[in-house]
Short mmCIF file of C-alpha atoms in Angstrom, two decimals:
data_model
loop_
_atom_site.label_atom_id
_atom_site.label_comp_id
_atom_site.label_asym_id
_atom_site.label_seq_id
_atom_site.Cartn_x
_atom_site.Cartn_y
_atom_site.Cartn_z
CA MET P 1 131.79 57.24 90.33
CA LEU P 2 128.76 56.29 89.04
CA CYS P 3 128.42 51.99 88.76
CA ASN P 4 125.18 50.34 87.66
CA GLY P 5 123.48 53.36 87.69
CA GLN P 6 124.49 54.23 91.47
CA CYS P 7 126.67 56.92 92.48
CA LEU P 8 129.40 55.14 94.67
CA PRO P 9 132.94 56.50 96.03
CA GLY P 10 135.89 54.91 94.93
CA PRO P 11 137.98 54.57 91.46
CA SER P 12 136.15 51.63 90.36
CA CYS P 13 132.88 49.44 90.45
CA PRO P 14 133.11 46.60 92.66
CA THR P 15 132.18 43.13 90.92
CA VAL P 16 128.88 42.19 90.87
CA ARG P 17 128.32 38.22 91.68
CA PRO P 18 126.17 36.52 88.94
CA PRO P 19 123.04 35.19 90.10
CA LEU P 20 123.14 31.44 90.71
CA PRO P 21 121.58 29.55 88.11
CA ARG P 22 118.32 28.00 88.72
CA ARG P 23 117.72 24.20 88.68
CA ALA P 24 117.64 22.90 85.37
CA ARG P 25 114.93 20.15 86.37
CA SER P 26 111.66 20.70 88.11
CA GLU P 27 110.97 18.56 91.07
CA CYS P 28 108.18 15.80 90.08
CA PRO P 29 105.85 14.25 92.20
CA GLU P 30 106.54 10.71 93.60
CA GLY P 31 106.25 7.92 90.79
CA LEU P 32 107.02 10.75 88.14
CA THR P 33 110.47 11.47 86.21
CA SER P 34 111.75 14.74 85.24
CA CYS P 35 112.41 13.85 81.16
CA PRO P 36 114.14 16.85 79.11
CA VAL P 37 111.85 17.96 76.43
CA PRO P 38 113.34 18.70 73.16
CA GLY P 39 112.93 22.03 71.27
CA ARG P 40 112.54 23.70 74.78
CA SER P 41 115.26 26.23 76.07
CA PHE P 42 117.21 25.43 78.60
CA GLY P 43 115.27 24.01 81.55
CA GLY P 44 112.86 22.29 79.55
CA TRP P 45 111.66 19.60 81.54
CA ASP P 46 108.11 17.56 81.99
CA CYS P 47 107.14 15.08 84.96
CA ILE P 48 106.32 11.91 82.86
CA ASP P 49 105.20 8.62 84.24
CA THR P 50 107.64 6.39 82.91
CA ARG P 51 105.81 3.24 84.19
CA ASN P 52 102.84 3.68 81.95
CA ASP P 53 103.53 6.53 79.39
CA LEU P 54 103.31 4.96 75.66
CA GLU P 55 106.00 7.69 74.56
CA SER P 56 108.47 7.28 76.97
CA CYS P 57 107.93 3.88 78.44
CA GLY P 58 110.85 2.65 81.04
CA GLY P 59 112.35 6.08 80.99
CA CYS P 60 112.93 9.46 79.48
CA MET P 61 112.89 9.39 75.46
CA TYR P 62 115.38 12.07 75.16
CA SER P 63 117.49 10.77 78.36
CA VAL P 64 120.83 12.56 79.17
CA SER P 65 121.89 8.71 80.06
CA SER P 66 121.53 5.74 77.81
CA GLU P 67 120.80 3.81 81.15
CA THR P 68 117.81 5.44 81.57
CA ALA P 69 116.63 6.02 78.23
CA GLY P 70 112.84 4.89 77.48
CA GLN P 71 111.02 3.32 74.83
CA ASP P 72 108.18 4.74 72.35
CA CYS P 73 106.07 1.99 72.50
CA THR P 74 103.91 3.37 69.18
CA ALA P 75 107.22 3.35 67.03
CA LEU P 76 107.49 -0.21 67.25
CA LEU P 77 107.77 -1.86 63.71
CA GLY P 78 104.78 -4.16 62.93
CA VAL P 79 102.79 -3.11 66.11
CA ASN P 80 98.62 -2.55 66.10
CA ASP P 81 97.73 -2.31 69.88
CA VAL P 82 100.25 -1.62 72.53
CA SER P 83 100.45 -0.44 76.22
CA CYS P 84 103.36 0.50 78.52
CA ILE P 85 103.00 -1.88 81.80
CA LYS P 86 105.57 -1.22 84.50
CA GLY P 87 107.91 0.25 82.21
CA GLN P 88 107.57 -2.14 79.44
CA CYS P 89 105.96 -2.33 75.87
CA ALA P 90 103.46 -4.95 76.26
CA VAL P 91 101.96 -5.96 72.90
CA ARG P 92 98.44 -7.20 72.48
CA LYS P 93 98.06 -6.80 68.57
CA CYS P 94 100.31 -7.03 65.48
CA MET P 95 99.79 -5.56 61.75
CA LEU P 96 98.61 -8.00 58.94
CA GLY P 97 102.13 -9.44 58.02
CA TYR P 98 103.77 -9.85 61.35
CA LYS P 99 103.13 -11.92 64.31
CA LEU P 100 103.42 -11.41 68.07
CA TYR P 101 106.74 -12.57 69.47
CA GLU P 102 106.33 -14.99 72.41
CA ASP P 103 107.16 -12.42 75.25
CA HIS P 104 104.60 -9.82 74.00
CA THR P 105 107.52 -7.20 73.59
CA HIS P 106 107.07 -6.84 69.78
CA CYS P 107 106.24 -8.27 66.48
CA VAL P 108 108.14 -9.93 64.32
CA GLU P 109 107.61 -10.29 60.41
CA SER P 110 105.64 -13.30 59.56
CA GLY P 111 106.87 -13.97 55.84
CA GLY P 112 104.28 -15.39 53.63
CA LEU P 113 102.66 -13.62 50.49
CA PHE P 114 101.37 -10.42 52.04
CA ASN P 115 104.95 -9.48 52.97
CA GLN P 116 106.59 -10.81 49.29
CA LEU P 117 104.05 -8.71 47.59
CA PHE P 118 103.60 -5.70 49.63
CA ARG P 119 107.28 -5.14 50.68
CA ILE P 120 109.04 -1.64 50.84
#
């Protein structure tokens, strides 16, 4: 019998075991986290320094678990100058019409004439 391009004795082809799936996540060096990357095919992962990365601060932005979800410090409302330090967004400056919150984690509207005139 012809089976998978080979001539074998017997009435039927033996069952072929499917290959084991590759590991989905790559192994990252110490200090980096393996994070999924949207838009990539199965197995799309990048090694990210979530303690210092502005767009994945504190965890992966597109995490499979909400426990490890990070924060995009660049997307904070009213922020003008920000860093990611030890996995937390650290705001240094706010845009006009906003003031720095006392714990330096975000900006809040300062009210006043500017916000009344230019409210979106």
